[in-house]
Short mmCIF file of C-alpha atoms and ligand atoms in Angstrom, two decimals:
data_model
loop_
_atom_site.label_atom_id
_atom_site.label_comp_id
_atom_site.label_asym_id
_atom_site.label_seq_id
_atom_site.Cartn_x
_atom_site.Cartn_y
_atom_site.Cartn_z
CA MET A 166 -0.11 0.16 0.23
CA SER A 167 2.94 2.28 0.47
CA ARG A 168 3.68 2.12 -3.14
CA PHE A 169 0.18 2.75 -3.74
CA ASP A 170 0.09 5.82 -1.87
CA ARG A 171 3.32 7.07 -3.27
CA ALA A 172 1.36 6.71 -6.85
CA ALA A 173 -1.80 8.18 -5.79
CA GLU A 174 0.02 11.13 -4.25
CA LEU A 175 1.82 11.66 -7.67
CA LEU A 176 -1.41 11.12 -9.38
CA ASP A 177 -3.20 13.90 -7.16
CA LEU A 178 -6.09 11.73 -6.79
CA GLU A 179 -9.18 13.32 -5.04
CA PRO A 180 -9.67 12.23 -1.47
CA GLY A 181 -13.02 10.41 -2.12
CA LEU A 182 -11.46 8.25 -5.00
CA TYR A 183 -8.48 7.54 -2.84
CA LYS A 184 -10.62 6.35 -0.06
CA VAL A 185 -12.62 4.16 -2.91
CA LEU A 186 -9.60 2.60 -4.19
CA ARG A 187 -7.98 1.93 -0.90
CA HIS A 188 -10.61 -0.42 0.21
CA PRO A 189 -11.68 -3.89 -1.30
CA GLU A 190 -15.41 -3.98 -2.74
CA LYS A 191 -16.46 -7.16 -1.36
CA GLN A 192 -15.02 -10.08 1.00
CA ILE A 193 -16.45 -13.29 1.76
CA ILE A 194 -15.71 -15.66 4.39
CA VAL A 195 -17.22 -19.15 4.08
CA SER A 196 -17.19 -22.43 6.21
CA VAL A 197 -15.86 -25.26 3.88
CA PRO A 198 -17.59 -28.30 5.46
CA THR A 199 -15.58 -31.30 3.71
CA LEU A 200 -16.23 -35.21 4.14
CA MET A 201 -12.97 -36.64 5.18
CA ASP A 202 -11.97 -40.42 3.84
CA ASN A 203 -12.60 -41.51 7.62
CA GLY A 204 -15.98 -40.82 7.59
CA GLU A 205 -15.58 -37.50 9.47
CA VAL A 206 -16.40 -34.12 8.50
CA GLU A 207 -13.97 -31.18 8.95
CA VAL A 208 -14.51 -27.67 8.45
CA PHE A 209 -11.95 -25.53 6.69
CA THR A 210 -12.18 -21.73 6.23
CA GLY A 211 -12.24 -20.07 2.49
CA TYR A 212 -11.96 -16.66 1.50
CA ARG A 213 -12.75 -14.57 -1.80
CA VAL A 214 -12.13 -10.96 -1.94
CA LEU A 215 -13.11 -8.72 -4.99
CA TYR A 216 -11.06 -5.66 -4.89
CA ASN A 217 -12.27 -3.90 -7.62
CA THR A 218 -14.57 -4.59 -10.57
CA SER A 219 -15.03 -1.24 -12.15
CA ARG A 220 -13.18 -2.11 -15.19
CA GLY A 221 -14.74 -5.53 -15.49
CA PRO A 222 -15.08 -8.83 -14.00
CA ALA A 223 -12.84 -9.54 -11.17
CA LYS A 224 -9.74 -11.69 -12.14
CA GLY A 225 -7.69 -13.42 -9.56
CA GLY A 226 -6.20 -16.91 -8.38
CA ILE A 227 -7.25 -19.55 -5.77
CA ARG A 228 -4.58 -20.71 -3.37
CA PHE A 229 -4.78 -23.64 -0.92
CA ASP A 230 -2.15 -22.94 1.81
CA LEU A 231 -1.92 -23.04 5.45
CA GLN A 232 -0.78 -19.58 5.47
CA VAL A 233 -3.81 -18.04 4.04
CA THR A 234 -5.31 -15.12 5.87
CA LEU A 235 -8.03 -12.48 4.97
CA GLU A 236 -5.13 -9.69 4.99
CA GLU A 237 -2.97 -11.57 2.58
CA VAL A 238 -6.01 -12.32 0.14
CA LYS A 239 -6.95 -8.80 0.30
CA ALA A 240 -3.62 -7.58 -0.55
CA LEU A 241 -3.17 -10.03 -3.32
CA ALA A 242 -6.68 -9.09 -4.92
CA ALA A 243 -5.48 -5.18 -4.83
CA TRP A 244 -2.24 -6.58 -6.67
CA MET A 245 -4.63 -8.29 -9.14
CA THR A 246 -6.38 -5.17 -9.61
CA TRP A 247 -2.99 -3.21 -10.72
CA LYS A 248 -1.72 -5.97 -12.63
CA CYS A 249 -4.76 -6.45 -14.87
CA ALA A 250 -4.96 -2.61 -15.35
CA VAL A 251 -1.07 -2.29 -16.19
CA VAL A 252 -1.57 -4.35 -19.13
CA ASN A 253 -5.01 -2.52 -20.08
CA LEU A 254 -7.21 -5.82 -19.85
CA PRO A 255 -10.77 -5.33 -19.00
CA PHE A 256 -10.74 -7.01 -15.80
CA GLY A 257 -10.81 -5.75 -12.16
CA GLY A 258 -9.05 -7.95 -9.58
CA SER A 259 -9.75 -10.44 -7.05
CA LYS A 260 -8.20 -13.59 -4.80
CA GLY A 261 -9.18 -16.50 -3.08
CA GLY A 262 -7.86 -19.08 -0.77
CA VAL A 263 -8.59 -21.90 1.48
CA VAL A 264 -6.61 -22.45 4.86
CA CYS A 265 -5.60 -25.96 4.36
CA ASP A 266 -2.68 -28.24 3.79
CA PRO A 267 -3.47 -29.82 0.50
CA PHE A 268 -0.22 -32.08 0.81
CA LYS A 269 -2.27 -33.75 3.77
CA LEU A 270 -5.55 -34.23 1.67
CA SER A 271 -6.28 -37.08 -0.23
CA ALA A 272 -7.50 -36.33 -4.13
CA GLY A 273 -10.92 -37.26 -3.02
CA GLU A 274 -10.65 -34.92 -0.08
CA LEU A 275 -9.25 -32.14 -2.35
CA GLU A 276 -12.07 -32.48 -4.75
CA ARG A 277 -14.94 -32.25 -2.21
CA LEU A 278 -13.11 -29.08 -0.59
CA THR A 279 -12.80 -27.48 -3.63
CA ARG A 280 -16.52 -28.33 -4.90
CA ARG A 281 -17.79 -27.02 -1.28
CA TYR A 282 -15.82 -23.79 -1.33
CA THR A 283 -17.01 -23.14 -5.10
CA ALA A 284 -20.59 -23.78 -3.99
CA GLY A 285 -19.83 -21.37 -0.88
CA ILE A 286 -18.74 -18.39 -3.22
CA ILE A 287 -20.83 -19.17 -6.23
CA ALA A 288 -22.99 -16.19 -5.94
CA THR A 289 -20.08 -13.97 -6.85
CA LEU A 290 -18.49 -16.43 -9.54
CA GLY A 291 -19.33 -16.25 -13.06
CA PRO A 292 -17.70 -15.06 -16.50
CA ASP A 293 -19.07 -11.52 -16.02
CA SER A 294 -18.50 -11.17 -12.23
CA ASP A 295 -15.16 -13.02 -10.98
CA VAL A 296 -13.12 -15.50 -12.80
CA PRO A 297 -10.87 -17.69 -10.87
CA ALA A 298 -7.29 -19.12 -11.91
CA PRO A 299 -4.69 -21.49 -10.20
CA ASP A 300 -2.38 -20.07 -7.68
CA VAL A 301 -0.30 -21.38 -4.90
CA ASN A 302 -1.07 -25.12 -4.59
CA THR A 303 -3.74 -25.33 -7.12
CA ASN A 304 -3.53 -26.44 -10.70
CA GLU A 305 -5.54 -27.21 -13.67
CA ARG A 306 -7.48 -30.42 -12.09
CA VAL A 307 -8.59 -27.96 -9.50
CA MET A 308 -10.00 -25.53 -12.05
CA ALA A 309 -11.69 -28.17 -13.84
CA TRP A 310 -13.56 -29.23 -10.58
CA VAL A 311 -14.35 -25.51 -9.92
CA MET A 312 -15.71 -25.18 -13.42
CA ASP A 313 -17.65 -28.36 -13.16
CA THR A 314 -19.27 -27.67 -9.84
CA TYR A 315 -20.29 -24.21 -11.21
CA SER A 316 -21.64 -25.70 -14.36
CA MET A 317 -23.84 -28.08 -12.49
CA HIS A 318 -25.43 -25.24 -10.29
CA MET A 319 -26.10 -23.22 -13.63
CA ARG A 320 -27.33 -26.32 -15.44
CA HIS A 321 -25.20 -25.83 -18.28
CA THR A 322 -21.55 -25.83 -19.08
CA VAL A 323 -19.81 -22.68 -18.46
CA THR A 324 -16.13 -22.89 -19.51
CA ALA A 325 -15.23 -19.20 -19.16
CA VAL A 326 -15.71 -19.25 -15.28
CA VAL A 327 -12.13 -19.90 -14.71
CA THR A 328 -8.94 -19.64 -16.44
CA GLY A 329 -5.92 -22.13 -16.36
CA LYS A 330 -8.18 -25.05 -17.17
CA PRO A 331 -6.64 -28.12 -19.16
CA VAL A 332 -6.75 -27.42 -23.07
CA GLU A 333 -9.01 -30.38 -23.85
CA MET A 334 -11.79 -28.27 -21.95
CA GLY A 335 -11.50 -24.79 -22.96
CA GLY A 336 -7.88 -23.85 -21.78
CA SER A 337 -5.54 -21.85 -23.91
CA LEU A 338 -2.61 -23.00 -25.74
CA GLY A 339 0.25 -21.00 -24.45
CA ARG A 340 -1.10 -20.52 -21.04
CA ARG A 341 1.61 -22.67 -19.19
CA GLU A 342 4.49 -20.85 -20.91
CA ALA A 343 2.85 -17.13 -20.72
CA THR A 344 4.38 -15.79 -17.72
CA GLY A 345 7.86 -16.85 -18.72
CA ARG A 346 7.15 -15.54 -22.05
CA GLY A 347 6.11 -12.37 -20.93
CA CYS A 348 9.38 -12.04 -18.81
CA MET A 349 11.62 -12.74 -21.97
CA ILE A 350 9.60 -10.23 -24.05
CA VAL A 351 10.00 -7.36 -21.30
CA THR A 352 13.66 -8.42 -20.54
CA LYS A 353 14.25 -7.61 -24.59
CA GLU A 354 12.50 -4.51 -24.42
CA ALA A 355 14.78 -3.25 -21.26
CA LEU A 356 18.18 -4.36 -23.05
CA LYS A 357 16.87 -2.25 -26.15
CA HIS A 358 15.99 1.03 -24.11
CA LEU A 359 19.27 0.48 -22.17
CA GLY A 360 21.23 -0.05 -25.58
CA MET A 361 22.52 -3.30 -24.37
CA PRO A 362 22.84 -6.15 -26.89
CA VAL A 363 20.61 -9.28 -26.63
CA GLN A 364 23.31 -11.58 -27.82
CA GLY A 365 25.68 -12.58 -25.10
CA THR A 366 23.80 -10.81 -22.17
CA THR A 367 24.55 -12.94 -18.87
CA ILE A 368 21.31 -13.89 -16.68
CA ALA A 369 20.99 -15.37 -13.34
CA VAL A 370 17.44 -16.60 -12.87
CA GLN A 371 16.41 -17.54 -9.32
CA GLY A 372 13.68 -20.28 -9.05
CA PHE A 373 13.52 -23.14 -11.75
CA GLY A 374 9.84 -23.87 -11.88
CA ASN A 375 7.06 -22.57 -14.32
CA VAL A 376 8.28 -18.81 -14.50
CA GLY A 377 12.02 -19.19 -14.09
CA SER A 378 12.78 -22.38 -16.14
CA ILE A 379 10.58 -20.92 -19.03
CA ALA A 380 11.85 -17.45 -18.95
CA ALA A 381 15.42 -19.25 -18.92
CA GLN A 382 14.56 -21.44 -22.10
CA LEU A 383 13.21 -18.46 -23.88
CA LEU A 384 15.98 -15.91 -23.11
CA GLN A 385 18.56 -18.38 -24.16
CA ARG A 386 16.82 -19.22 -27.50
CA GLU A 387 17.17 -15.28 -27.91
CA GLY A 388 20.79 -15.61 -27.76
CA CYS A 389 21.28 -14.32 -23.83
CA LYS A 390 23.69 -16.73 -21.88
CA ILE A 391 22.05 -18.22 -18.64
CA VAL A 392 24.86 -18.14 -16.11
CA ALA A 393 23.05 -19.27 -12.81
CA ILE A 394 19.97 -20.86 -12.06
CA SER A 395 18.60 -22.04 -8.75
CA ASP A 396 15.73 -23.59 -6.75
CA LYS A 397 14.96 -24.35 -3.30
CA SER A 398 17.98 -26.90 -3.03
CA GLY A 399 20.42 -24.01 -3.94
CA GLY A 400 22.12 -22.34 -6.82
CA TYR A 401 24.23 -23.41 -9.73
CA TYR A 402 26.98 -21.03 -11.44
CA ASN A 403 28.40 -21.91 -14.87
CA LYS A 404 30.50 -18.79 -16.25
CA GLY A 405 30.09 -20.55 -19.89
CA GLY A 406 26.53 -20.98 -19.73
CA ILE A 407 24.29 -23.60 -18.12
CA ASP A 408 23.18 -26.52 -20.20
CA LEU A 409 19.38 -25.80 -19.58
CA SER A 410 18.12 -29.20 -21.31
CA ALA A 411 20.49 -31.22 -18.89
CA ALA A 412 18.75 -29.21 -15.81
CA LEU A 413 15.32 -29.57 -17.26
CA ALA A 414 16.30 -33.36 -17.50
CA HIS A 415 17.58 -33.38 -14.02
CA VAL A 416 14.63 -31.73 -12.72
CA LYS A 417 12.11 -34.16 -14.45
CA GLN A 418 14.33 -37.32 -12.81
CA HIS A 419 14.93 -35.79 -9.47
CA ARG A 420 12.10 -33.54 -8.90
CA GLY A 421 14.67 -30.69 -8.25
CA LEU A 422 18.17 -29.34 -8.98
CA GLU A 423 19.35 -31.16 -6.19
CA GLY A 424 22.54 -32.70 -7.33
CA PHE A 425 22.84 -30.92 -10.62
CA ARG A 426 26.53 -31.03 -11.77
CA GLY A 427 26.27 -28.45 -14.70
CA GLY A 428 27.63 -25.65 -12.40
CA ASP A 429 29.53 -24.70 -9.21
CA GLN A 430 27.36 -24.74 -6.29
CA ILE A 431 26.48 -21.24 -4.83
CA SER A 432 23.62 -20.05 -2.50
CA ASN A 433 20.38 -18.35 -3.28
CA ASP A 434 22.05 -15.27 -1.71
CA ASP A 435 25.00 -15.51 -3.56
CA LEU A 436 22.90 -15.95 -6.92
CA LEU A 437 21.42 -12.37 -6.18
CA THR A 438 24.51 -10.55 -6.16
CA LEU A 439 26.42 -12.01 -9.03
CA ASP A 440 28.06 -9.98 -11.60
CA VAL A 441 25.31 -10.31 -14.37
CA ASP A 442 23.44 -7.98 -16.94
CA VAL A 443 20.23 -9.44 -15.77
CA LEU A 444 18.79 -10.87 -12.62
CA LEU A 445 15.42 -12.54 -13.08
CA PRO A 446 14.06 -13.29 -9.33
CA ALA A 447 11.35 -15.83 -10.14
CA ALA A 448 10.76 -17.73 -6.79
CA LEU A 449 9.69 -15.90 -3.74
CA GLU A 450 8.75 -12.68 -2.34
CA ASN A 451 11.06 -10.26 -0.30
CA VAL A 452 14.35 -11.66 -1.30
CA ILE A 453 15.93 -8.34 -2.46
CA THR A 454 15.90 -6.37 0.62
CA SER A 455 17.57 -3.01 2.10
CA LYS A 456 20.07 -5.42 3.38
CA ASN A 457 21.43 -7.01 0.26
CA ALA A 458 20.07 -4.46 -2.38
CA SER A 459 23.19 -2.57 -2.37
CA LYS A 460 25.33 -5.54 -3.38
CA VAL A 461 23.01 -6.30 -6.31
CA ARG A 462 25.35 -5.84 -9.43
CA ALA A 463 22.92 -6.49 -12.30
CA ARG A 464 22.02 -3.87 -14.55
CA VAL A 465 18.42 -5.00 -15.14
CA ILE A 466 16.03 -6.69 -12.71
CA CYS A 467 13.03 -8.53 -14.07
CA GLU A 468 10.61 -9.20 -11.30
CA GLY A 469 9.24 -12.89 -12.61
CA ALA A 470 7.78 -13.72 -8.96
CA ASN A 471 5.42 -11.23 -7.27
CA GLY A 472 7.07 -9.07 -4.76
CA PRO A 473 10.74 -10.16 -4.71
CA THR A 474 11.81 -6.52 -3.80
CA THR A 475 10.87 -4.72 -0.69
CA ALA A 476 9.73 -1.46 -0.60
CA GLY A 477 12.68 -0.34 1.42
CA ALA A 478 15.06 -1.93 -1.40
CA ASP A 479 13.62 0.24 -4.27
CA SER A 480 15.67 3.28 -3.43
CA VAL A 481 18.69 1.56 -2.85
CA LEU A 482 18.48 0.18 -6.35
CA ASP A 483 17.57 3.54 -7.80
CA GLU A 484 20.42 4.77 -6.50
CA LYS A 485 22.68 2.33 -7.93
CA GLY A 486 20.79 3.11 -11.38
CA ILE A 487 19.64 -0.54 -11.56
CA PHE A 488 16.82 -0.77 -14.10
CA VAL A 489 13.90 -2.62 -12.45
CA ILE A 490 10.71 -4.18 -14.56
CA PRO A 491 8.14 -4.49 -11.78
CA ASP A 492 6.35 -7.57 -10.93
CA ILE A 493 2.78 -6.42 -12.14
CA LEU A 494 4.30 -5.69 -15.45
CA ALA A 495 7.10 -8.11 -15.63
CA ASN A 496 4.81 -11.04 -14.88
CA ALA A 497 1.73 -9.90 -16.19
CA GLY A 498 1.86 -12.40 -19.38
CA GLY A 499 0.10 -15.04 -17.37
CA VAL A 500 -3.10 -12.99 -16.49
CA THR A 501 -2.84 -11.66 -20.28
CA VAL A 502 -2.96 -15.35 -21.62
CA SER A 503 -5.81 -16.05 -19.00
CA TYR A 504 -7.69 -13.12 -20.42
CA PHE A 505 -7.21 -14.70 -24.01
CA GLU A 506 -8.59 -17.98 -22.64
CA TRP A 507 -11.52 -16.34 -21.15
CA VAL A 508 -12.21 -14.25 -24.70
CA GLN A 509 -11.94 -17.88 -26.60
CA ASP A 510 -14.37 -19.48 -24.39
CA ARG A 511 -16.90 -16.86 -24.61
CA GLY A 512 -16.41 -16.86 -28.58
CA GLY A 513 -16.26 -20.48 -28.71
CA TYR A 514 -13.52 -20.14 -31.13
CA PHE A 515 -9.82 -21.18 -30.32
CA TRP A 516 -6.70 -19.52 -31.44
CA ASP A 517 -3.42 -21.34 -32.60
CA GLU A 518 -0.45 -21.27 -30.65
CA ALA A 519 1.22 -18.71 -32.70
CA THR A 520 -1.79 -16.14 -32.58
CA VAL A 521 -1.67 -16.40 -28.46
CA ASN A 522 2.05 -15.70 -28.61
CA ASN A 523 1.70 -12.76 -31.11
CA ARG A 524 -1.21 -11.14 -29.22
CA LEU A 525 0.92 -11.20 -25.86
CA THR A 526 3.84 -10.21 -27.57
CA GLU A 527 1.86 -7.07 -28.55
CA ILE A 528 0.28 -6.43 -25.26
CA MET A 529 3.58 -6.80 -23.28
CA THR A 530 5.75 -4.45 -25.66
CA ARG A 531 2.86 -2.00 -25.61
CA SER A 532 2.45 -2.10 -21.98
CA PHE A 533 6.35 -1.70 -21.39
CA ALA A 534 6.33 1.30 -23.64
CA ASP A 535 3.43 3.00 -21.75
CA VAL A 536 5.25 2.68 -18.40
CA LEU A 537 8.78 3.62 -19.84
CA GLN A 538 6.75 6.70 -21.52
CA LEU A 539 5.39 7.74 -18.02
CA SER A 540 8.35 7.00 -16.14
CA ARG A 541 10.19 9.43 -18.45
CA GLN A 542 7.62 12.16 -18.24
CA HIS A 543 7.27 11.98 -14.18
CA LYS A 544 10.86 11.01 -13.60
CA VAL A 545 9.96 8.31 -11.31
CA ASN A 546 11.25 4.73 -11.56
CA MET A 547 9.25 2.00 -13.61
CA ARG A 548 7.61 0.72 -10.49
CA THR A 549 6.07 4.03 -9.39
CA ALA A 550 5.07 4.59 -13.15
CA ALA A 551 3.42 1.15 -13.40
CA TYR A 552 1.24 2.01 -10.35
CA MET A 553 0.44 5.22 -11.57
CA LEU A 554 -0.65 3.95 -15.05
CA SER A 555 -2.91 1.45 -13.37
CA ILE A 556 -4.31 3.31 -10.82
CA SER A 557 -5.05 6.11 -13.20
CA ARG A 558 -6.92 3.74 -15.48
CA VAL A 559 -9.01 2.41 -12.90
CA ALA A 560 -9.30 6.07 -11.48
CA THR A 561 -10.57 7.06 -15.00
CA VAL A 562 -13.17 4.45 -15.19
CA HIS A 563 -14.53 5.53 -11.59
CA ARG A 564 -14.69 9.03 -12.80
CA LEU A 565 -16.63 8.32 -15.70
CA ARG A 566 -18.95 5.92 -14.21
CA GLY A 567 -19.53 8.12 -11.10
CA ILE A 568 -19.34 6.99 -7.56
CA TYR A 569 -22.56 5.56 -6.38
CA ALA A 570 -22.31 7.07 -2.90
P1 LIG B 619 6.79 -23.01 -9.13
O1 LIG B 619 6.23 -23.56 -7.85
O2 LIG B 619 6.60 -23.68 -10.42
O3 LIG B 619 8.28 -22.69 -9.19
C1 LIG B 619 9.00 -22.17 -7.98
C2 LIG B 619 10.32 -22.43 -8.00
O4 LIG B 619 11.02 -21.58 -6.76
C3 LIG B 619 10.93 -23.87 -7.83
O5 LIG B 619 11.85 -24.08 -8.61
C4 LIG B 619 11.31 -23.75 -6.21
O6 LIG B 619 12.14 -24.71 -5.84
C5 LIG B 619 11.90 -22.39 -6.08
N1 LIG B 619 11.76 -22.02 -4.86
C6 LIG B 619 11.13 -22.35 -3.56
N2 LIG B 619 11.55 -21.86 -2.53
C7 LIG B 619 12.89 -21.51 -2.74
C8 LIG B 619 13.83 -20.62 -2.02
N3 LIG B 619 13.42 -20.79 -0.71
N4 LIG B 619 14.77 -20.04 -2.80
C9 LIG B 619 15.06 -20.29 -4.05
N5 LIG B 619 14.16 -20.94 -4.76
C10 LIG B 619 12.87 -21.34 -4.24
O7 LIG B 619 6.12 -21.52 -9.17
P2 LIG B 619 5.79 -20.40 -10.44
O8 LIG B 619 4.66 -20.77 -10.90
O9 LIG B 619 7.16 -20.55 -11.22
O10 LIG B 619 5.92 -19.08 -9.58
C11 LIG B 619 7.10 -18.19 -9.04
C12 LIG B 619 6.73 -16.86 -8.84
O11 LIG B 619 6.10 -16.11 -9.96
C13 LIG B 619 5.95 -16.84 -7.58
O12 LIG B 619 6.00 -15.64 -6.89
C14 LIG B 619 4.23 -16.57 -8.10
O13 LIG B 619 3.61 -15.98 -7.46
C15 LIG B 619 4.88 -15.89 -9.51
N6 LIG B 619 4.08 -15.75 -10.71
C16 LIG B 619 3.48 -16.89 -11.55
C17 LIG B 619 2.87 -16.91 -12.33
C18 LIG B 619 2.41 -18.27 -13.11
O14 LIG B 619 1.65 -17.95 -14.24
N7 LIG B 619 3.04 -19.30 -12.85
C19 LIG B 619 2.27 -15.53 -12.79
C20 LIG B 619 2.50 -14.56 -12.05
C21 LIG B 619 3.50 -14.62 -10.80
#
């Protein structure tokens, strides 16, 4: 919210609108009774927060985790609002979650929990009102259950009620790679802006999951040199470039990078301060802090993860002249292709992968240019410019619609 406040101040938002945008529209708390395999009923707690729907249906993931709290869900729903607006999608922002440990639930328990949670929040769900997607510990299978439960209640199949579904039942080609692809596109735009060649650019990638591994492969295909990768087992550095095919094969076989021999072992903290051109954090939040930011040597940071940089680190990175592509822009490729999925479901006409990728490239490139232009105009960093752009887009719609107060 401190970043929101700074951007709102620069935009000189009128006090009433400022108050409206600082509050979520709707917060839902539901009990989720679930029949367990032992015949007993357990009651879980679920949340769904619609932060803002002025620009269109709310869009945001569902997570299953023991750490889920209403406060966290509210913050993530606000984040989705700004992310959708920065790439100019006709969506608002939302988020949901159930407090549970999904790793301790059987497949049957997980399905029953998902269906009962969906039934609990069904009044706000819908292609025109609120469209969930996968998030921490939820996946295509969970989305298929959400879609089926909603469809059963509506008495007809409604594919557009969720995104991130299996392709066979209305999912979009290119969705799995979309976030990593978006990171690749904006990294190339940043290099172009800074006059740095793509060929031979050295990159360190933290996190080798969906976002990190795909961004690494696509950037390497463009001619960059990936010199370090990591996952929760630690980091691996190879000055000559990591053999990504070998790393992917290792992950497939061992379910992680542990024991990978294609580079010298380094810690995740060391990876962040390597002498590289681009740093791509794609794992956790709060890894670049006011404590280690002064040691970062990269010229560009592309925030694949959500919230990898703390607010306290921002000014340190600014002083060092590091060009940060902020998360709400850098990792918006995922929600952009979710939007394409929703459009395809509603039209009942599905695009080939090249069309998805070309349209993603168009939106990411244009959004990068929009944020850069604003950052130059107001002499602010890319993060503040991204917040200014998204808040002003949401604010404009509120002004046009009027506040129903
Ligand atoms: P993932 O689960 O596929 O991969 C996460 C990776 O991070 C794994 O390699 C894991 O080993 C690693 N990791 C976990 N703990 C770590 C630690 N302590 N140190 C270093 N590495 C660690 O997740 P993902 O989908 O790739 O998401 C990564 C980040 O990107 C998250 O912040 C997520 O919110 C964000 N994000 C993802 C998407 C998407 O479409 N998948 C979209 C937007 C933002």
